[in-house]
Short mmCIF file of N, CA, C and O in Angstrom, two decimals:
data_model
loop_
_atom_site.label_atom_id
_atom_site.label_comp_id
_atom_site.label_asym_id
_atom_site.label_seq_id
_atom_site.Cartn_x
_atom_site.Cartn_y
_atom_site.Cartn_z
N MET S 275 54.76 -86.74 23.06
CA MET S 275 53.40 -86.53 22.38
C MET S 275 53.59 -85.80 21.39
O MET S 275 54.79 -85.31 21.01
N THR S 276 53.08 -85.83 20.11
CA THR S 276 53.12 -85.22 19.02
C THR S 276 52.16 -84.17 18.19
O THR S 276 51.24 -84.11 18.82
N ARG S 277 52.99 -83.30 17.71
CA ARG S 277 52.55 -82.34 17.34
C ARG S 277 51.47 -82.34 16.13
O ARG S 277 51.88 -83.15 15.48
N PRO S 278 50.32 -81.65 16.27
CA PRO S 278 49.78 -81.64 15.08
C PRO S 278 50.37 -80.99 14.07
O PRO S 278 51.15 -80.02 13.86
N PRO S 279 50.22 -81.48 12.54
CA PRO S 279 50.98 -80.77 11.25
C PRO S 279 50.50 -79.20 11.07
O PRO S 279 49.41 -79.23 11.73
N PRO S 280 51.30 -78.28 10.77
CA PRO S 280 51.06 -76.82 10.74
C PRO S 280 50.02 -76.89 9.48
O PRO S 280 50.14 -77.92 8.56
N ASN S 281 49.31 -76.42 9.61
CA ASN S 281 48.10 -75.85 8.56
C ASN S 281 48.75 -74.82 7.47
O ASN S 281 48.88 -73.62 7.54
N HIS S 282 49.63 -75.79 6.29
CA HIS S 282 49.89 -74.97 5.25
C HIS S 282 48.66 -73.92 4.42
O HIS S 282 48.97 -72.98 3.84
N ASP S 283 47.45 -74.70 4.16
CA ASP S 283 46.68 -74.03 3.61
C ASP S 283 46.07 -72.84 3.96
O ASP S 283 45.78 -72.06 3.01
N LYS S 284 46.03 -72.79 5.53
CA LYS S 284 45.41 -71.43 5.87
C LYS S 284 46.65 -70.21 5.83
O LYS S 284 46.33 -69.37 5.36
N ASP S 285 48.02 -70.75 5.83
CA ASP S 285 49.38 -69.48 5.43
C ASP S 285 48.72 -69.56 3.78
O ASP S 285 48.99 -68.11 3.66
N GLU S 286 48.75 -69.87 2.95
CA GLU S 286 48.78 -69.94 2.15
C GLU S 286 46.91 -68.80 1.74
O GLU S 286 47.71 -67.82 0.54
N MET S 287 46.29 -69.25 1.97
CA MET S 287 44.97 -68.32 1.94
C MET S 287 45.59 -66.90 2.35
O MET S 287 44.76 -66.48 1.88
N GLN S 288 45.83 -67.08 3.29
CA GLN S 288 46.12 -65.84 4.28
C GLN S 288 46.96 -64.68 3.32
O GLN S 288 46.55 -63.55 2.76
N ARG S 289 48.06 -65.35 2.68
CA ARG S 289 49.07 -65.04 1.87
C ARG S 289 48.05 -64.33 0.41
O ARG S 289 48.06 -63.17 -0.07
N ALA S 290 47.67 -65.16 -0.05
CA ALA S 290 46.42 -64.93 -1.10
C ALA S 290 45.62 -63.73 -1.10
O ALA S 290 45.46 -62.68 -1.99
N VAL S 291 44.81 -64.04 0.18
CA VAL S 291 43.70 -62.39 0.51
C VAL S 291 44.84 -61.50 0.77
O VAL S 291 44.40 -60.42 0.26
N GLN S 292 45.95 -61.24 1.08
CA GLN S 292 46.62 -60.20 1.27
C GLN S 292 47.59 -59.65 0.21
O GLN S 292 47.15 -58.51 -0.25
N LEU S 293 47.75 -60.58 -0.77
CA LEU S 293 48.12 -60.18 -1.77
C LEU S 293 46.83 -59.69 -2.82
O LEU S 293 47.10 -58.36 -3.60
N ARG S 294 45.39 -60.05 -2.77
CA ARG S 294 44.30 -59.62 -3.72
C ARG S 294 44.20 -57.85 -2.98
O ARG S 294 43.61 -57.29 -3.71
N ARG S 295 43.99 -57.95 -1.73
CA ARG S 295 43.62 -56.69 -0.68
C ARG S 295 44.77 -55.56 -1.33
O ARG S 295 44.60 -54.48 -1.60
N LYS S 296 46.25 -55.69 -1.50
CA LYS S 296 47.15 -55.13 -1.99
C LYS S 296 46.81 -54.57 -3.38
O LYS S 296 46.94 -53.30 -3.66
N ARG S 297 46.86 -55.64 -4.10
CA ARG S 297 45.91 -55.28 -5.52
C ARG S 297 45.22 -54.20 -5.94
O ARG S 297 45.30 -53.39 -6.47
N ARG S 298 44.30 -54.69 -4.46
CA ARG S 298 42.92 -53.70 -5.09
C ARG S 298 43.14 -52.32 -4.51
O ARG S 298 42.86 -50.93 -4.94
N GLU S 299 44.12 -52.21 -3.74
CA GLU S 299 44.40 -50.90 -3.02
C GLU S 299 45.16 -50.09 -4.16
O GLU S 299 45.15 -48.87 -4.17
N THR S 300 46.32 -50.95 -4.42
CA THR S 300 46.71 -50.14 -5.32
C THR S 300 45.75 -49.88 -7.14
O THR S 300 46.20 -49.01 -7.23
N TRP S 301 44.99 -50.47 -6.96
CA TRP S 301 44.16 -50.47 -8.44
C TRP S 301 43.36 -48.89 -7.79
O TRP S 301 42.99 -48.29 -8.91
N HIS S 302 42.98 -48.81 -6.53
CA HIS S 302 41.99 -47.75 -6.42
C HIS S 302 42.87 -46.51 -6.24
O HIS S 302 42.57 -45.44 -6.72
N LYS S 303 43.99 -46.64 -5.87
CA LYS S 303 44.96 -45.75 -5.81
C LYS S 303 45.19 -45.04 -7.07
O LYS S 303 45.35 -43.67 -7.59
N GLU S 304 45.71 -46.16 -8.38
CA GLU S 304 46.62 -45.61 -9.43
C GLU S 304 45.54 -45.37 -10.40
O GLU S 304 45.64 -44.91 -11.65
N GLY S 305 44.08 -46.15 -10.32
CA GLY S 305 43.45 -46.74 -11.19
C GLY S 305 43.70 -47.52 -12.53
O GLY S 305 44.73 -48.33 -11.94
N GLU S 306 42.81 -47.75 -13.60
CA GLU S 306 43.21 -48.82 -14.24
C GLU S 306 44.14 -48.36 -15.48
O GLU S 306 44.35 -46.73 -15.96
N ARG S 307 44.83 -49.30 -16.11
CA ARG S 307 45.90 -48.87 -17.17
C ARG S 307 44.83 -48.37 -18.09
O ARG S 307 43.75 -48.95 -18.48
N SER S 308 45.70 -47.64 -18.87
CA SER S 308 45.44 -47.17 -20.20
C SER S 308 44.89 -47.96 -21.23
O SER S 308 45.87 -49.04 -21.82
N LEU S 309 44.31 -47.75 -22.39
CA LEU S 309 44.13 -48.90 -23.43
C LEU S 309 45.43 -48.87 -23.85
O LEU S 309 45.87 -50.12 -24.64
N TRP S 310 46.78 -48.05 -24.19
CA TRP S 310 47.51 -48.24 -25.08
C TRP S 310 48.83 -49.17 -23.87
O TRP S 310 49.22 -49.80 -24.62
N ALA S 311 48.54 -48.75 -22.58
CA ALA S 311 49.30 -49.77 -21.91
C ALA S 311 48.86 -51.07 -22.00
O ALA S 311 49.83 -52.05 -21.70
N ASN S 312 47.81 -51.30 -21.92
CA ASN S 312 47.36 -52.85 -22.34
C ASN S 312 47.58 -53.32 -23.56
O ASN S 312 48.12 -54.42 -23.52
N LEU S 313 47.44 -52.72 -24.79
CA LEU S 313 48.09 -53.01 -25.78
C LEU S 313 49.52 -53.30 -26.02
O LEU S 313 50.14 -54.02 -26.39
N SER S 314 50.42 -52.28 -25.24
CA SER S 314 51.82 -52.95 -25.38
C SER S 314 52.07 -53.80 -25.01
O SER S 314 52.80 -54.71 -25.25
N MET S 315 51.45 -54.25 -23.43
CA MET S 315 51.82 -55.45 -22.71
C MET S 315 51.17 -56.95 -23.63
O MET S 315 52.09 -57.42 -23.96
N ILE S 316 50.26 -56.94 -24.44
CA ILE S 316 49.94 -57.92 -25.21
C ILE S 316 51.11 -57.67 -26.26
O ILE S 316 51.54 -59.11 -27.06
N GLY S 317 51.35 -56.65 -27.13
CA GLY S 317 52.41 -56.59 -27.79
C GLY S 317 53.70 -57.43 -27.28
O GLY S 317 54.57 -58.18 -28.10
N SER S 318 54.15 -57.03 -26.24
CA SER S 318 55.56 -57.49 -25.50
C SER S 318 55.06 -59.11 -25.12
O SER S 318 56.08 -60.30 -25.24
N PHE S 319 53.98 -59.73 -25.09
CA PHE S 319 53.96 -60.90 -24.77
C PHE S 319 53.97 -61.73 -26.22
O PHE S 319 54.34 -62.77 -26.18
N GLY S 320 53.83 -60.90 -27.51
CA GLY S 320 54.46 -61.72 -28.64
C GLY S 320 55.45 -61.97 -28.86
O GLY S 320 56.10 -62.67 -28.89
N TRP S 321 56.28 -60.83 -28.29
CA TRP S 321 57.65 -60.99 -28.43
C TRP S 321 58.67 -61.90 -27.47
O TRP S 321 59.27 -62.22 -27.96
N LEU S 322 57.58 -61.68 -26.46
CA LEU S 322 58.38 -62.97 -25.58
C LEU S 322 58.10 -64.39 -25.78
O LEU S 322 59.40 -65.16 -25.40
N ILE S 323 57.40 -64.55 -26.92
CA ILE S 323 56.94 -66.14 -27.25
C ILE S 323 57.59 -66.11 -28.51
O ILE S 323 58.19 -67.13 -28.71
N VAL S 324 57.56 -64.86 -29.22
CA VAL S 324 58.82 -65.25 -30.88
C VAL S 324 60.05 -65.44 -30.35
O VAL S 324 60.70 -66.30 -31.15
N VAL S 325 60.69 -64.39 -29.84
CA VAL S 325 62.42 -64.36 -29.84
C VAL S 325 62.63 -65.77 -29.36
O VAL S 325 63.40 -66.19 -29.95
N PRO S 326 62.07 -66.46 -28.10
CA PRO S 326 62.78 -67.66 -27.95
C PRO S 326 62.37 -68.83 -28.96
O PRO S 326 63.39 -69.79 -29.17
N THR S 327 61.54 -68.43 -29.61
CA THR S 327 61.17 -69.85 -30.48
C THR S 327 62.04 -69.39 -31.57
O THR S 327 62.61 -70.09 -32.59
N LEU S 328 62.33 -68.42 -32.26
CA LEU S 328 63.15 -67.93 -33.34
C LEU S 328 64.46 -68.51 -33.09
O LEU S 328 65.43 -68.86 -34.28
N LEU S 329 65.17 -68.39 -31.66
CA LEU S 329 66.31 -68.55 -31.00
C LEU S 329 66.50 -70.28 -31.17
O LEU S 329 67.59 -70.83 -31.98
N GLY S 330 65.67 -71.04 -30.61
CA GLY S 330 65.39 -72.27 -30.83
C GLY S 330 65.46 -72.93 -32.30
O GLY S 330 66.25 -73.85 -33.01
N VAL S 331 64.67 -72.23 -33.22
CA VAL S 331 64.66 -72.30 -34.92
C VAL S 331 66.16 -72.67 -35.18
O VAL S 331 66.68 -73.52 -36.10
N ALA S 332 66.89 -71.09 -34.84
CA ALA S 332 67.96 -70.89 -35.72
C ALA S 332 68.99 -72.04 -35.09
O ALA S 332 70.10 -72.91 -35.73
N ALA S 333 68.68 -72.16 -33.59
CA ALA S 333 70.09 -73.19 -32.98
C ALA S 333 69.61 -74.53 -33.46
O ALA S 333 70.77 -75.24 -33.80
N GLY S 334 68.40 -75.18 -33.50
CA GLY S 334 68.28 -76.23 -34.14
C GLY S 334 68.21 -76.38 -35.65
O GLY S 334 68.93 -77.40 -35.91
N ARG S 335 68.38 -75.61 -36.59
CA ARG S 335 68.92 -76.00 -37.68
C ARG S 335 70.22 -75.67 -37.77
O ARG S 335 70.92 -76.77 -38.47
N TRP S 336 70.74 -75.17 -37.31
CA TRP S 336 72.40 -75.15 -37.23
C TRP S 336 72.97 -76.30 -36.64
O TRP S 336 73.82 -77.16 -37.28
N LEU S 337 72.42 -77.02 -35.28
CA LEU S 337 72.79 -78.57 -35.17
C LEU S 337 72.23 -79.31 -36.13
O LEU S 337 73.27 -80.49 -35.93
N ASP S 338 71.30 -79.36 -36.59
CA ASP S 338 70.63 -80.48 -37.61
C ASP S 338 71.54 -80.33 -38.90
O ASP S 338 71.91 -81.17 -39.04
N ARG S 339 72.42 -79.23 -39.50
CA ARG S 339 73.08 -79.38 -40.38
C ARG S 339 74.74 -79.66 -39.83
O ARG S 339 75.18 -80.57 -40.77
N THR S 340 75.08 -79.17 -38.77
CA THR S 340 76.47 -79.80 -38.02
C THR S 340 76.21 -81.60 -38.11
O THR S 340 77.32 -81.92 -38.09
N PHE S 341 75.02 -81.79 -37.42
CA PHE S 341 75.80 -83.69 -37.07
C PHE S 341 74.41 -83.96 -38.17
O PHE S 341 74.66 -85.63 -37.92
N GLU S 342 74.15 -83.44 -39.29
CA GLU S 342 73.00 -84.25 -39.98
C GLU S 342 71.85 -85.19 -39.60
O GLU S 342 71.93 -86.38 -39.55
N THR S 343 71.08 -84.78 -38.75
CA THR S 343 70.32 -85.43 -37.89
C THR S 343 68.86 -85.05 -38.48
O THR S 343 68.08 -85.22 -37.71
N GLY S 344 68.82 -84.63 -39.60
CA GLY S 344 67.00 -84.30 -39.98
C GLY S 344 66.70 -83.11 -39.51
O GLY S 344 67.13 -82.05 -39.36
N ILE S 345 65.49 -83.47 -38.63
CA ILE S 345 64.90 -82.29 -37.82
C ILE S 345 64.91 -82.53 -36.30
O ILE S 345 64.20 -81.99 -35.30
N PHE S 346 65.66 -83.58 -35.93
CA PHE S 346 65.78 -83.86 -34.33
C PHE S 346 65.92 -82.62 -33.51
O PHE S 346 65.36 -82.63 -32.53
N PHE S 347 67.11 -81.61 -33.47
CA PHE S 347 67.33 -80.73 -32.87
C PHE S 347 66.35 -79.48 -32.94
O PHE S 347 65.82 -78.88 -32.00
N SER S 348 66.00 -79.44 -34.30
CA SER S 348 65.14 -78.46 -34.50
C SER S 348 63.71 -78.23 -34.02
O SER S 348 62.78 -77.55 -33.43
N GLY S 349 63.03 -79.59 -33.84
CA GLY S 349 61.84 -79.97 -33.03
C GLY S 349 62.23 -80.21 -31.63
O GLY S 349 61.20 -79.05 -30.88
N ALA S 350 63.09 -80.39 -30.74
CA ALA S 350 63.11 -80.46 -29.73
C ALA S 350 63.40 -78.87 -29.33
O ALA S 350 62.91 -78.42 -28.17
N LEU S 351 64.33 -78.08 -29.81
CA LEU S 351 64.37 -76.27 -29.63
C LEU S 351 63.20 -75.73 -30.12
O LEU S 351 63.16 -74.86 -29.27
N ILE S 352 63.06 -76.03 -31.01
CA ILE S 352 61.09 -75.45 -31.02
C ILE S 352 60.40 -75.07 -30.05
O ILE S 352 59.63 -74.33 -29.37
N PHE S 353 60.35 -76.46 -29.88
CA PHE S 353 59.35 -76.86 -28.42
C PHE S 353 60.11 -75.91 -27.33
O PHE S 353 59.21 -75.61 -26.58
N LEU S 354 61.27 -76.29 -27.01
CA LEU S 354 61.69 -75.73 -25.94
C LEU S 354 61.66 -73.97 -25.75
O LEU S 354 61.35 -73.23 -25.05
N GLY S 355 61.73 -73.64 -27.29
CA GLY S 355 61.70 -72.11 -27.17
C GLY S 355 60.16 -71.73 -26.82
O GLY S 355 59.89 -70.65 -26.25
N VAL S 356 59.44 -72.46 -27.45
CA VAL S 356 57.99 -72.18 -26.96
C VAL S 356 57.22 -72.34 -25.72
O VAL S 356 56.77 -70.99 -24.98
N THR S 357 58.13 -73.17 -24.80
CA THR S 357 58.05 -73.45 -23.71
C THR S 357 58.27 -72.23 -22.79
O THR S 357 57.86 -71.78 -22.00
N VAL S 358 59.56 -71.84 -23.31
CA VAL S 358 60.30 -70.84 -22.50
C VAL S 358 59.68 -69.40 -22.18
O VAL S 358 59.27 -69.15 -21.44
N GLY S 359 59.24 -69.35 -23.86
CA GLY S 359 58.35 -68.13 -24.21
C GLY S 359 56.78 -68.14 -23.59
O GLY S 359 56.82 -67.05 -22.74
N ALA S 360 56.43 -69.08 -22.83
CA ALA S 360 55.19 -69.12 -22.00
C ALA S 360 55.39 -68.91 -20.85
O ALA S 360 54.28 -68.30 -20.21
N TYR S 361 56.43 -69.36 -20.62
CA TYR S 361 57.22 -69.19 -19.02
C TYR S 361 56.97 -67.66 -18.70
O TYR S 361 56.84 -67.27 -17.98
N LEU S 362 57.80 -67.23 -19.99
CA LEU S 362 58.44 -65.74 -19.60
C LEU S 362 56.63 -64.91 -19.69
O LEU S 362 56.45 -63.90 -18.51
N VAL S 363 55.94 -65.24 -20.60
CA VAL S 363 54.68 -64.56 -20.51
C VAL S 363 53.84 -64.67 -19.01
O VAL S 363 53.05 -63.63 -18.56
N TRP S 364 53.97 -66.15 -18.64
CA TRP S 364 52.94 -66.42 -17.43
C TRP S 364 53.92 -65.54 -15.97
O TRP S 364 52.86 -65.11 -15.38
N LYS S 365 54.91 -65.56 -16.16
CA LYS S 365 55.73 -64.62 -15.09
C LYS S 365 55.32 -63.18 -15.49
O LYS S 365 55.26 -62.32 -14.60
N ARG S 366 55.65 -62.78 -16.50
CA ARG S 366 55.24 -61.17 -16.81
C ARG S 366 53.66 -60.91 -16.30
O ARG S 366 52.96 -60.11 -15.81
N ILE S 367 52.68 -61.76 -16.85
CA ILE S 367 51.12 -61.88 -16.27
C ILE S 367 51.28 -61.43 -15.01
O ILE S 367 50.28 -60.63 -13.99
N ASN S 368 51.96 -62.67 -14.16
CA ASN S 368 51.90 -62.68 -12.61
C ASN S 368 52.27 -61.47 -11.94
O ASN S 368 52.03 -60.82 -10.67
N LYS S 369 53.51 -60.80 -12.76
CA LYS S 369 54.23 -59.44 -12.01
C LYS S 369 53.04 -58.39 -12.10
O LYS S 369 53.12 -57.39 -11.46
N ALA S 370 52.29 -58.38 -12.89
CA ALA S 370 51.51 -57.13 -13.41
C ALA S 370 50.53 -57.07 -12.31
O ALA S 370 50.06 -57.79 -11.60
#
């Protein structure tokens, strides 16, 4: 006799509801963040995107000059830097 497959959707929904409840309780206990805290978070998002992108530009230009490849490495590493920056911002937003 075979068992019915486990209901993963139900488990995920319960985890989501528990997380929402926990966040709401924290909000009721601590209150809303100040304007300055929100502005500093937005500023940090900019740095989280800019720094990996600039590192990609620097590394890409160096590799392009070294191997004389035009903009091959620059383009790829700029894209990678923006992608890494966006991922870091996404992780930061989900942490907050």
